[in-house]
Coordinates of C-alpha atoms and ligand atoms in Angstrom, one line a residue:
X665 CA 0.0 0.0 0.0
X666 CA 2.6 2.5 1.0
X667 CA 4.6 1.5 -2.2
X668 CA 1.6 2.8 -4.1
X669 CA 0.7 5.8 -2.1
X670 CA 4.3 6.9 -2.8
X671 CA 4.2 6.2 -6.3
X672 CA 0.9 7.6 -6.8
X673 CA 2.2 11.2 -5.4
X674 CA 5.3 10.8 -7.4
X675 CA 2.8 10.6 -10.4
X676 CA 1.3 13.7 -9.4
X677 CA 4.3 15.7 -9.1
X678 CA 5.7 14.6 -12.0
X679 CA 1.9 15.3 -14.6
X680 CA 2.1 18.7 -12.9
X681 CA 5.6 19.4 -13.5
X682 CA 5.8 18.7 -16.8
X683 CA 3.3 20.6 -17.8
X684 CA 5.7 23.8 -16.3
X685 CA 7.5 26.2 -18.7
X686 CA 11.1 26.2 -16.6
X687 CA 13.0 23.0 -16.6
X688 CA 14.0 24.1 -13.5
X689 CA 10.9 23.5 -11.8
X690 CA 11.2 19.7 -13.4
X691 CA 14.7 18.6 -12.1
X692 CA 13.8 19.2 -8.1
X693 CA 10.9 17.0 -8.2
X694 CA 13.1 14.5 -9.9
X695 CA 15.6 14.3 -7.4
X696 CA 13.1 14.2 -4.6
X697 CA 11.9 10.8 -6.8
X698 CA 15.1 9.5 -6.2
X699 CA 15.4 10.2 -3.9
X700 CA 12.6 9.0 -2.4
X701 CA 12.9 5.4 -3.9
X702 CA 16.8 4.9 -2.7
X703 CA 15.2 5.7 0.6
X704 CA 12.4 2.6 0.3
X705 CA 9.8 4.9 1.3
X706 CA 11.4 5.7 4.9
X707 CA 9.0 8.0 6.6
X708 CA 11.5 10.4 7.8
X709 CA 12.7 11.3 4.3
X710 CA 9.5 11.4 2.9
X711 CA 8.6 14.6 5.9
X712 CA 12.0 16.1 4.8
X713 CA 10.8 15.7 1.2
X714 CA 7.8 17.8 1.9
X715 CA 9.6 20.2 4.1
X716 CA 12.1 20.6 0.8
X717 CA 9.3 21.1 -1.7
X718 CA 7.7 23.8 0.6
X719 CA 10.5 25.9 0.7
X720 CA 10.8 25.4 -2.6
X721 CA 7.5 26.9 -3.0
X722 CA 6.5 24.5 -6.3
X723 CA 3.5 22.2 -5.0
X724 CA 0.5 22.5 -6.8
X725 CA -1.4 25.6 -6.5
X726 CA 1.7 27.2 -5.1
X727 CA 1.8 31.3 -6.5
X728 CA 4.9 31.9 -7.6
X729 CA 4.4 36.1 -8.1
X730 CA 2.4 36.6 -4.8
X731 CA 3.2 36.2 -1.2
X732 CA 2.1 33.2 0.6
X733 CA 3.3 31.9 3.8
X734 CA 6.1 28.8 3.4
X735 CA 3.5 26.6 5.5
X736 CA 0.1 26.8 7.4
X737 CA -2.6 28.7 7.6
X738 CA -2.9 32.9 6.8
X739 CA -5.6 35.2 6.4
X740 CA -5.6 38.9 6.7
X741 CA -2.7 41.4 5.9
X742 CA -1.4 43.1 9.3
X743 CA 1.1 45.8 10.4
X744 CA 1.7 47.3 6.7
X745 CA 4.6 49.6 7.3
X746 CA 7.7 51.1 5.8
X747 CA 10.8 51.7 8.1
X748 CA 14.6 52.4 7.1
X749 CA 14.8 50.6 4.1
X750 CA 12.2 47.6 4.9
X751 CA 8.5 46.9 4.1
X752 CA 7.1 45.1 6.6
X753 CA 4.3 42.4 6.3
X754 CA 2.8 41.1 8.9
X755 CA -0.9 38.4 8.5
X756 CA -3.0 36.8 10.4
X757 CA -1.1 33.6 11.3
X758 CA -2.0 29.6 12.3
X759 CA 1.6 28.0 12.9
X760 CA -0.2 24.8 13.5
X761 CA -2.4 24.3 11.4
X762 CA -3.9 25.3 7.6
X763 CA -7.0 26.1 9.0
X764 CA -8.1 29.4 11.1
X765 CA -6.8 29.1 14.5
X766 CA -5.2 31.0 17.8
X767 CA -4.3 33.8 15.8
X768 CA -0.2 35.4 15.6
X769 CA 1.2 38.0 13.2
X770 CA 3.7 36.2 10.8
X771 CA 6.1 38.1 9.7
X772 CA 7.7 38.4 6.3
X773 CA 9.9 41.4 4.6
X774 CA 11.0 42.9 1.2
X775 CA 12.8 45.6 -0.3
X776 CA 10.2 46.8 -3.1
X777 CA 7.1 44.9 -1.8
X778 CA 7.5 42.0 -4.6
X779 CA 10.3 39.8 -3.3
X780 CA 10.0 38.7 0.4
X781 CA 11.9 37.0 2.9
X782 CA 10.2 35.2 5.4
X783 CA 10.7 36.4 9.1
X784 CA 10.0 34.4 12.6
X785 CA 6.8 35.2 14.0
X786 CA 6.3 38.5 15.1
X787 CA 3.1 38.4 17.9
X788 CA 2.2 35.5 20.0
X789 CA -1.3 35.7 22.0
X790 CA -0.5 35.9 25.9
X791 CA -2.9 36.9 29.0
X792 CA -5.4 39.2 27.0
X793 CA -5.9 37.1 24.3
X794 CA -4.9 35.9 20.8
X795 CA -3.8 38.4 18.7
X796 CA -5.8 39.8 15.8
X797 CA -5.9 42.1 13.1
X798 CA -4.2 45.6 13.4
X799 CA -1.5 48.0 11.9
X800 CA 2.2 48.9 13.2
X801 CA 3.6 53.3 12.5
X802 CA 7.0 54.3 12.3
X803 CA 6.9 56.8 15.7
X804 CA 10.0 58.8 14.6
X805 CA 9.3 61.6 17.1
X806 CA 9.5 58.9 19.9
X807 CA 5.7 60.2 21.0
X808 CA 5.2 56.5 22.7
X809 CA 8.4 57.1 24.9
X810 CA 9.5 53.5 23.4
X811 CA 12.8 55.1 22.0
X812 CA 16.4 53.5 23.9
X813 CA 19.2 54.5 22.5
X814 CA 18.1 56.7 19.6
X815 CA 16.3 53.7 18.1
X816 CA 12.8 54.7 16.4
X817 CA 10.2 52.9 18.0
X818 CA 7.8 50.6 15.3
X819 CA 4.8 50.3 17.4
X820 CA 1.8 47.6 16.4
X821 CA -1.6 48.2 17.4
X822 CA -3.7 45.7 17.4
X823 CA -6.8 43.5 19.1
X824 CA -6.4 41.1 21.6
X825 CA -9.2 38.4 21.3
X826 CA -9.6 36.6 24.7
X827 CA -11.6 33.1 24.1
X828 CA -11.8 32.5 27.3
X829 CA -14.4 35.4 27.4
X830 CA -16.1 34.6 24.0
X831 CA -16.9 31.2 25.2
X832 CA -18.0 32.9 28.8
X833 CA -20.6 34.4 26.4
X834 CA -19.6 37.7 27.5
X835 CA -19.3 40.5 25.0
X836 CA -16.4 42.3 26.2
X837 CA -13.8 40.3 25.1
X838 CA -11.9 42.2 22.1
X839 CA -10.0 45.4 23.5
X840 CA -6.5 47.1 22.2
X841 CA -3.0 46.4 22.4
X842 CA 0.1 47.5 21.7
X843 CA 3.6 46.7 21.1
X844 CA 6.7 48.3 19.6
X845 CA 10.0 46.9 18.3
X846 CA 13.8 48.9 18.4
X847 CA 15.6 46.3 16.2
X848 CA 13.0 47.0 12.8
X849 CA 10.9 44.3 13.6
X850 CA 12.9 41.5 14.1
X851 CA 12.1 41.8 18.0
X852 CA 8.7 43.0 20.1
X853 CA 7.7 43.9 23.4
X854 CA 4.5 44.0 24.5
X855 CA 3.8 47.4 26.5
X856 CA 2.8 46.6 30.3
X857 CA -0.1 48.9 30.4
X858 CA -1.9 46.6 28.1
X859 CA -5.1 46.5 26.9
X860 CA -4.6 50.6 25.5
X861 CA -8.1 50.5 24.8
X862 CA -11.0 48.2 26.9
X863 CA -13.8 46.9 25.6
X864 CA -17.6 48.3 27.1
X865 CA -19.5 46.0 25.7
X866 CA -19.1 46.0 21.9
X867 CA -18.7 42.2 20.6
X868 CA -17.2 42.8 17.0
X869 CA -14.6 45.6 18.2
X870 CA -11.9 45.3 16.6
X871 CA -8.8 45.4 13.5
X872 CA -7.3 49.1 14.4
X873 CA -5.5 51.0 11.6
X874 CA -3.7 54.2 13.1
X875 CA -1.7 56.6 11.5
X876 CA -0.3 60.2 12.2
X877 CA -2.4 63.1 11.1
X878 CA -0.7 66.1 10.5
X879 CA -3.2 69.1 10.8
X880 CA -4.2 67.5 14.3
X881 CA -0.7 66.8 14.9
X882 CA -2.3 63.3 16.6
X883 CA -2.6 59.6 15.7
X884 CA -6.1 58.8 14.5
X885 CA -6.8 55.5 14.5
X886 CA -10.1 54.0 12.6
X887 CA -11.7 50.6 14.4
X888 CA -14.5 48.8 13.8
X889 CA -17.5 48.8 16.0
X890 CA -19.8 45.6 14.5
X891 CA -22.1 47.9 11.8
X892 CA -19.9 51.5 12.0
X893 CA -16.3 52.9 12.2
X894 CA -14.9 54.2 15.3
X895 CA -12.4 57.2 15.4
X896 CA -10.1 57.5 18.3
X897 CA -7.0 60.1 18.9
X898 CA -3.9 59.6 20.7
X899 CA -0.9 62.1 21.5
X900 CA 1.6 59.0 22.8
X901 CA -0.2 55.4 21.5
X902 CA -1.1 54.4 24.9
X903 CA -3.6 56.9 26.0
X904 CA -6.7 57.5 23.2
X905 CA -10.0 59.7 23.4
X906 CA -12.8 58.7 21.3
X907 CA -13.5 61.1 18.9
X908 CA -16.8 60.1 16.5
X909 CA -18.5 57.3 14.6
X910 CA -19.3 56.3 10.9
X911 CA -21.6 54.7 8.7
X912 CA -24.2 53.0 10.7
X913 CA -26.4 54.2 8.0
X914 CA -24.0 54.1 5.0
X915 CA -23.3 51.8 2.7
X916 CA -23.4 48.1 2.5
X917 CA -24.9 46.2 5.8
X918 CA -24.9 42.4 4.8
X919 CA -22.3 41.6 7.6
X920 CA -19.8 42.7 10.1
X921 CA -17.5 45.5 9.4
X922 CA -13.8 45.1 9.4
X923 CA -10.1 46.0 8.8
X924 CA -11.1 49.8 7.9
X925 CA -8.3 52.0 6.9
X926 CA -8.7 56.1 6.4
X927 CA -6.2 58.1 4.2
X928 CA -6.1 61.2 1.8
X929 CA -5.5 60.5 -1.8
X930 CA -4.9 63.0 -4.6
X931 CA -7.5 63.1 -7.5
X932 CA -5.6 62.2 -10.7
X933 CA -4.4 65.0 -12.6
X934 CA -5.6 67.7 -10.1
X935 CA -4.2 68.8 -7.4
X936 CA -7.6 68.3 -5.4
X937 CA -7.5 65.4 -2.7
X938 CA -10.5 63.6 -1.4
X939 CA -10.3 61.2 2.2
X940 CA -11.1 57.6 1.5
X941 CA -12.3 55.3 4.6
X942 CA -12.2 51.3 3.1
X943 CA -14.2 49.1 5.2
X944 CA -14.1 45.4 4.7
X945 CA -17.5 43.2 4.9
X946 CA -18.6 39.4 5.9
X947 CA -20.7 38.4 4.2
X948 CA -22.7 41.1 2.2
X949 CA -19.9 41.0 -0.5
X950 CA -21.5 41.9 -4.9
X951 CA -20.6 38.2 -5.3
X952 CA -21.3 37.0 -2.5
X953 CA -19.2 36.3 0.7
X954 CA -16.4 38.8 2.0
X955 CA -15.5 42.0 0.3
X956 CA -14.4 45.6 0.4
X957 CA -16.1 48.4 0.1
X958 CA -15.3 52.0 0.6
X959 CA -16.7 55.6 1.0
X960 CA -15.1 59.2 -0.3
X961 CA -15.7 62.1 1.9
X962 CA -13.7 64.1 4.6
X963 CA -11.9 64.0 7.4
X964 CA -11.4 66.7 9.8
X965 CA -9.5 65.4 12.4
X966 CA -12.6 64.5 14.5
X967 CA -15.4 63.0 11.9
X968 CA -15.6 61.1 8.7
X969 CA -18.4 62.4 6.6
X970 CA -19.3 61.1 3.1
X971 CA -22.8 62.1 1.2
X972 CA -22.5 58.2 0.0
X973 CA -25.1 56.3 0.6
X974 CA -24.5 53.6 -1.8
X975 CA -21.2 51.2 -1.2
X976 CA -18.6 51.6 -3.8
X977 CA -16.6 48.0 -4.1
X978 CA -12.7 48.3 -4.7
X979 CA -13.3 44.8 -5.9
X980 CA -15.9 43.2 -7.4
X981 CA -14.1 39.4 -7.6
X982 CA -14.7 37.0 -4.7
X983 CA -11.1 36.8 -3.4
X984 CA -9.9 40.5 -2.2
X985 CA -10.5 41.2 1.0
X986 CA -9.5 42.5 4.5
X987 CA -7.0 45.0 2.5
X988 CA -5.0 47.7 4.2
X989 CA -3.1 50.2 3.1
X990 CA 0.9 50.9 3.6
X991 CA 1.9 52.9 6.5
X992 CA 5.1 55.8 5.8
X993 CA 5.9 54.6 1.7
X994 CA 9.1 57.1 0.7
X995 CA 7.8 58.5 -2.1
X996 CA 4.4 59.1 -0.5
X997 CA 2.4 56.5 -2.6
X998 CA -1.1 54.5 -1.5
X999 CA -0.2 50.7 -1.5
X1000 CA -2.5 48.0 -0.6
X1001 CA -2.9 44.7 0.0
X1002 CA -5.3 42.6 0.4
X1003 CA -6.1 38.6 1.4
X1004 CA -6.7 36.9 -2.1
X1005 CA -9.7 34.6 -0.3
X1006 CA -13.5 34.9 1.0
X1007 CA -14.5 33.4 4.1
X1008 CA -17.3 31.5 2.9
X1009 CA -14.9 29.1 1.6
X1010 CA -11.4 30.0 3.0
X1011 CA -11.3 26.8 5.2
X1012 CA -11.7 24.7 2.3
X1013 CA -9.0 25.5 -0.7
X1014 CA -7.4 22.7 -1.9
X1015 CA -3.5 23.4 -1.0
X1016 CA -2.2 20.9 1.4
X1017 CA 1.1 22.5 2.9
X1018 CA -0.3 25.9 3.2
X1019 CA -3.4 28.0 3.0
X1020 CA -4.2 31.2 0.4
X1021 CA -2.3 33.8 -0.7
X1022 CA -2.4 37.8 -1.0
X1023 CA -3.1 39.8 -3.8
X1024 CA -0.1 41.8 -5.7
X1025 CA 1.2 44.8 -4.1
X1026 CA -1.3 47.7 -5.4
X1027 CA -1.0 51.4 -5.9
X1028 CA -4.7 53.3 -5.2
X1029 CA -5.7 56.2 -6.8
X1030 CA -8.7 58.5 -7.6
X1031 CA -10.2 59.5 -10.6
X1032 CA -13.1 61.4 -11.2
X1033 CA -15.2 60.1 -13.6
X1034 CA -18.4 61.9 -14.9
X1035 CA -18.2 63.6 -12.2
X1036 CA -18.0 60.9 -9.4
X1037 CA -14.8 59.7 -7.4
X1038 CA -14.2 56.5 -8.2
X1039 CA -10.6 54.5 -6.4
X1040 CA -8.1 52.9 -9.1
X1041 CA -6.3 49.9 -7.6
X1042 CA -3.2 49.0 -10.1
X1043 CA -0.9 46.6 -9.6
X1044 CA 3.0 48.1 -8.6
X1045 CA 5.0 49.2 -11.4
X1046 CA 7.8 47.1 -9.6
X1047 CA 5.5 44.1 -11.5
X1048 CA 6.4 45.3 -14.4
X1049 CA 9.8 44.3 -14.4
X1050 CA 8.6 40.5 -13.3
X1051 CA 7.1 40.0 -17.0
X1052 CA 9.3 38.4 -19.0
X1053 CA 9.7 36.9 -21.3
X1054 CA 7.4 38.0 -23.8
X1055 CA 5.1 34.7 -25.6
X1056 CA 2.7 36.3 -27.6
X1057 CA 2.8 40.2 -28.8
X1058 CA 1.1 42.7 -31.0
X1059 CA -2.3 40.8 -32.0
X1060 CA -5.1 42.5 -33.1
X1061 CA -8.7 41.4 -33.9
X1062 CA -11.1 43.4 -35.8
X1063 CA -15.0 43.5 -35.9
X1064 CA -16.1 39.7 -35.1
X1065 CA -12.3 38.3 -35.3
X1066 CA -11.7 35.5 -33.2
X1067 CA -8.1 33.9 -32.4
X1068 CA -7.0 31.2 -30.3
X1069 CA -3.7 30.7 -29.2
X1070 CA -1.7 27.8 -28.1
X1071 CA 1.0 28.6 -25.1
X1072 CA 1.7 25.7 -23.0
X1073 CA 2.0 26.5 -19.3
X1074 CA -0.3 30.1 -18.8
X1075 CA -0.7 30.0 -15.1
X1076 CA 2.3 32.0 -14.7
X1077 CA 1.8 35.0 -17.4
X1078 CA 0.5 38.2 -17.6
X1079 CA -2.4 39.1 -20.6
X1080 CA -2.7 42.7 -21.7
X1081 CA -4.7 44.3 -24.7
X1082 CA -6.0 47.5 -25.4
X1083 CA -9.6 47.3 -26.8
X1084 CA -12.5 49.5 -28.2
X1085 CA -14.4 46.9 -27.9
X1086 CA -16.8 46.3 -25.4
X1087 CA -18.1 43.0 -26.4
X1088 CA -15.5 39.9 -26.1
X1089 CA -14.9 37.2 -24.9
X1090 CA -11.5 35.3 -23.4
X1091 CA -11.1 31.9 -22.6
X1092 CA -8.3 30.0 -21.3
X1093 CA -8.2 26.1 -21.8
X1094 CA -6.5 23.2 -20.6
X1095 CA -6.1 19.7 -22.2
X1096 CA -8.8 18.4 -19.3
X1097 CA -11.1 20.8 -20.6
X1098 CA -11.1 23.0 -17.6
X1099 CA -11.7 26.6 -18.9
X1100 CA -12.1 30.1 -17.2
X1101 CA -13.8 32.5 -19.3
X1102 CA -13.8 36.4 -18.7
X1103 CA -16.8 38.5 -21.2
X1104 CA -17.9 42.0 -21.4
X1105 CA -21.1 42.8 -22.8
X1106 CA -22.0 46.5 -23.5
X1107 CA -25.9 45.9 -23.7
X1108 CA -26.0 45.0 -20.1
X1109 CA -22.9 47.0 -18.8
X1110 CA -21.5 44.0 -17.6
X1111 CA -18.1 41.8 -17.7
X1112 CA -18.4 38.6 -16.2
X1113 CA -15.5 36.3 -14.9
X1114 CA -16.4 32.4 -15.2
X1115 CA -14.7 29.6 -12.8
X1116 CA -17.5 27.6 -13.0
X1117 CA -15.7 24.7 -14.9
X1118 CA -11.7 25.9 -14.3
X1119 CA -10.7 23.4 -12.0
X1120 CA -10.9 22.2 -9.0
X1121 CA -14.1 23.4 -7.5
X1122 CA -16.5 21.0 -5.8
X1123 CA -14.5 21.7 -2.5
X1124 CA -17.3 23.5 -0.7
X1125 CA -20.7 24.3 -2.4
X1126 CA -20.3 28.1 -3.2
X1127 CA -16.7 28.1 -5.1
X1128 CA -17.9 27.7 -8.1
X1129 CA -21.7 27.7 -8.5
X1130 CA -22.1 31.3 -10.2
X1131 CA -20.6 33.8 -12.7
X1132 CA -19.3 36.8 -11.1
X1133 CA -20.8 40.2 -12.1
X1134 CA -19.3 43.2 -12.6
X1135 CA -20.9 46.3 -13.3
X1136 CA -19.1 48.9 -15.8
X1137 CA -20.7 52.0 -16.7
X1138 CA -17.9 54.0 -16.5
X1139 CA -15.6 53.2 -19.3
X1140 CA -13.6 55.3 -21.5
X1141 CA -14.8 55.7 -24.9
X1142 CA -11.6 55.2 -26.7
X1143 CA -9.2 52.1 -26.2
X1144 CA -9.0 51.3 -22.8
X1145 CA -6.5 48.6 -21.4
X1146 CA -7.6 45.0 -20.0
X1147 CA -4.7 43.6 -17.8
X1148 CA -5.0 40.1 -16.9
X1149 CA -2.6 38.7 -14.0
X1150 CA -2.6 34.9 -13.5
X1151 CA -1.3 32.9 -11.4
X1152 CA -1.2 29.2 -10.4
X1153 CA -4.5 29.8 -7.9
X1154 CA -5.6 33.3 -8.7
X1155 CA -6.3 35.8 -11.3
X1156 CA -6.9 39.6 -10.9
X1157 CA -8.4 41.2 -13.7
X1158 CA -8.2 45.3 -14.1
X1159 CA -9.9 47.4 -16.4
X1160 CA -9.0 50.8 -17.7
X1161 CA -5.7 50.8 -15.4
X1162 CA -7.7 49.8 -12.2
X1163 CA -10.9 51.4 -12.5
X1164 CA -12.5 47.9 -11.9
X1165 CA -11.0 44.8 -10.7
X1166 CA -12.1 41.4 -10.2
X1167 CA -9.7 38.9 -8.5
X1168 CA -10.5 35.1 -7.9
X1169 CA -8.9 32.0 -6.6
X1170 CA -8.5 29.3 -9.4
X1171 CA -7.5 25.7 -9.1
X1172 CA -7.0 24.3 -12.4
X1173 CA -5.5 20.6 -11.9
X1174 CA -3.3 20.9 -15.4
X1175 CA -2.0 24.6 -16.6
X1176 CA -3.8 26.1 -19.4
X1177 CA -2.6 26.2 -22.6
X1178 CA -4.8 27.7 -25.2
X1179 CA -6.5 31.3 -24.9
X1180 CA -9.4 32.0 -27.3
X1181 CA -10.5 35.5 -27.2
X1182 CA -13.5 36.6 -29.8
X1183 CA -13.9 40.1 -30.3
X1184 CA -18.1 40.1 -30.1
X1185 CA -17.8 43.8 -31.8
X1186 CA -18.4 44.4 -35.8
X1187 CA -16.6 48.2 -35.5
X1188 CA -14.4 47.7 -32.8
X1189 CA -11.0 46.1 -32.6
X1190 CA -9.0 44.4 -29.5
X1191 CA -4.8 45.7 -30.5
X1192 CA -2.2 44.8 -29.0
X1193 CA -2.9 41.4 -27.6
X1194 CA 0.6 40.6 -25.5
X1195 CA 1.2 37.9 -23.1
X1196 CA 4.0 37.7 -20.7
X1197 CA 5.4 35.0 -18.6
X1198 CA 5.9 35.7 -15.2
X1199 CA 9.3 35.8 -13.3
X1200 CA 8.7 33.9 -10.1
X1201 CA 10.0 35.8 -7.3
X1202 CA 10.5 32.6 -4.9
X1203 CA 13.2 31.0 -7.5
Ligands
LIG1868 C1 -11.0 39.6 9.0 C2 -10.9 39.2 10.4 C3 -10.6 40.4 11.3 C4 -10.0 39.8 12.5 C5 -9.2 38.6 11.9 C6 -9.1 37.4 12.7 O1 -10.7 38.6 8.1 O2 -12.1 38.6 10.8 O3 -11.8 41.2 11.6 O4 -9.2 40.7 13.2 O5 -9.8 38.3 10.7 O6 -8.2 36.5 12.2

């Protein structure tokens, strides 16, 4: 039996891998074969195997352009910040398991928010609880008193979850901590004053994003309160007054609020700025499950107030959520990230050594568009440099052309077009038949993104039972740009440089290796058809 087992999972590694452009990814499993038979099977190995293939990063499913954690379970993106030379990432972590569990911050680092380098854990829950979702500053005028030795305090902020009193059925039992770190994050200490903020009775209270507001010369931070934002202010990060509430009333209701984040962004080519507050929701999502949504208005230092009644989704795919924003980026720029899953089916993903992924590092933006404010999310420009080589370029379909185009191995490429069209239709094939298929229909305003049948998807009920909508009235009426970024268990989809975005998890069992795309159009034409194979940045 074992002799099977073993040769059974040597016959997956090997269909899989050879279906992968780099030979490179074929010769490690090879070895491991060897490796594995010389050893007759011996247990030990075949754990040291696994551990190899892990850090590796080259099981199936595995991303090899986004961040996911070398093993176990992650879910939302924590402690965004930038300090001397380092951007920080710190998630939601499960060391023990790839399922949600007592929650840490895992820790990882990079240079230009692409490539990162995985750091020990950051957090681990103590007296007040587990340790949940928050953000880290850089507090360069030593405000917290943390400072020794003219080192520059980090300082996270984040909730404490205590089980003990969740199970108690009391409601009290998510308040605020804090902890800073003189070494750039490799160390923390957790301030003895904690909980910086108690808990009155609120049960969902929770996910704090703070950052320093000059005009108030204060930190703000946002929280969520269950249905509305919070607003607190603090002169050191220990001590905080409450200053107002948001939103009860505004915008989408279908579930909890979380992870907010509040920032001013310039409106693109003006030199007006507008305050954005993004809230994340579960469920109550346009596809259903968890999603983000956010509100333009102002912020005085106090309030948040937004005329918006409606919700405005930054994301309008099934697998973007709990995103935050950057804390202290040089150059000034918004960058976000967000956790590339939905907790309707988080649990239930079909990777075995690790669970989900985040999206790609992306720059926000507003533009104003017939008159409304409408947030661009983009991916980096530091991507850019990650697509190569170049398979496919300079393709153009006119009125009712249709092409289709065999590439072998596209989970790892980048699609781009420019298109006056507004009716086509893209689908990407495998030899198993598996197909995802992305439209745009003008007559309904509409572009749809299809996973019904691209893999893997019987896992849990709601993966892949419907088409997800998109609605897009707010196109430009020249070419605008579709830029398609896939990976081996997710695709993100912008329009128009970012003006909407879909991203979904994907589990095709064999890469694809055909692309059709039909332009539905008689007048129009899709140009420029180029597809680019991505760099991974774990090799
Ligand atoms: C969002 C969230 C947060 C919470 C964390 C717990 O995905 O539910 O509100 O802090 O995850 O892991």
């Amino acid at each position: 039996m074992r002799v099977l087992s073993v040769f059974s999972s040597i016959m997956r590694i090997l269909r899989i891998e050879f279906n992968q452009l780099q030979m490179k990814r074929i010769i490690a499993p090879i070895t491991l074969l060897v490796l594995l038979i010389a050893c007759n099977n011996n247990q030990k190995k075949k754990e040291e195997t696994q551990q190899l293939t892990s850090q590796q990063y080259l099981e199936p499913y595995r991303p090899q352009f986004h961040f996911s954690p070398q093993e176990k379970w992650m879910n939302d993106p924590n402690g965004l910040v930038f300090h001397d030379g380092i951007y920080h990432l710190f998630y939601q972590y499960y060391p023990d398991d790839i399922v949600w569990g007592p929650m840490h911050w895992g820790h990882a680092t990079s240079n230009d928010m692409i490539h990162w380098e995985h750091k020990p854990i950051a957090l681990y829950p103590d007296e007040h609880g587990l340790i949940f979702s928050g953000s880290a500053v850089v507090d360069k005028n030593n405000t917290s008193g943390f400072a020794k030795n003219g080192e520059i305090p980090l300082v996270a902020i984040y909730t404490y979850h205590l089980m003990e009193g969740e199970q108690a059925g009391r409601k009290d039992f998510q308040t605020q901590g804090i902890a800073y770190s003189l070494d750039n994050g490799d160390t923390w200490t957790k301030y003895e004053g904690n909980p910086v903020i108690g808990n009155t009775g609120i049960k969902d209270f929770r996910d704090p994003k703070v950052f320093w507001h000059d005009e108030s010369e204060r930190w703000i931070m946002a929280l969520v309160a269950g249905d509305h934002a919070k607003f607190y202010s603090s002169e050191n990060l220990k001590d905080w007054t409450y200053l107002s509430d948001f939103g009860k009333y505004q915008g989408a209701h279908g579930g909890v609020w979380e992870c907010p984040d509040l920032f001013q962004l310039p409106v693109e080519g003006t030199d007006e700025t507008q305050w954005v507050l993004i809230i994340s929701i579960n469920p109550g999502a346009p596809n259903g499950g968890s999603g983000t949504q956010y509100f333009i208005g102002e912020f005085d230092g106090k309030r948040f107030t937004s005329n918006q009644k409606e919700p405005k989704w930054l994301d309008y795919g099934t697998d973007n959520y709990a995103g935050v924003t950057y804390n202290n980026v040089p150059d000034g720029d918004r960058v976000f990230i967000g956790w590339m899953s939905n907790w309707d089916y988080a649990r239930d993903t079909p990777t075995e050594v690790w669970r989900s992924a985040m999206t790609v590092p992306r720059k926000l933006s507003l533009r104003k568009v017939d008159d409304e404010y409408m947030l661009v999310n983009y991916p980096l420009e530091e991507l850019d440099a990650k697509a190569f080589p170049v398979l496919v370029s300079d393709i153009n379909l006119d009125g009712k052309e249709s092409r289709t185009l065999d590439i072998e191995g596209m989970n790892q490429t980048q699609i781009k077009f420019k298109t006056t069209s507004k009716d086509f239709k893209l689908q990407l094939k495998n030899n198993l038949g598996e197909h995802l298929e992305l439209s745009m229909d003008s007559r309904n305003q509409l572009m749809l993104l299809d996973r019904m049948e691209s893999g893997k998807v019987n896992f849990q009920a709601e993966f892949g039972n419907k088409k997800h909508h998109m609605p897009i009235d707010k196109l430009a009426n020249d070419a605008f740009e579709v830029r398609i970024l896939l990976d081996w268990s997710s695709v993100e989809v912008f329009v128009d440089s970012g003006l909407y975005v879909m991203t979904d998890q994907i589990f095709p069992t064999q890469p694809y290796n055909s692309i059709i795309i039909e332009n539905l159009d008689e007048e129009t034409a899709i140009q420029n058809v180029t597809i680019e194979q991505m760099v991974s940045i774990w090799q």
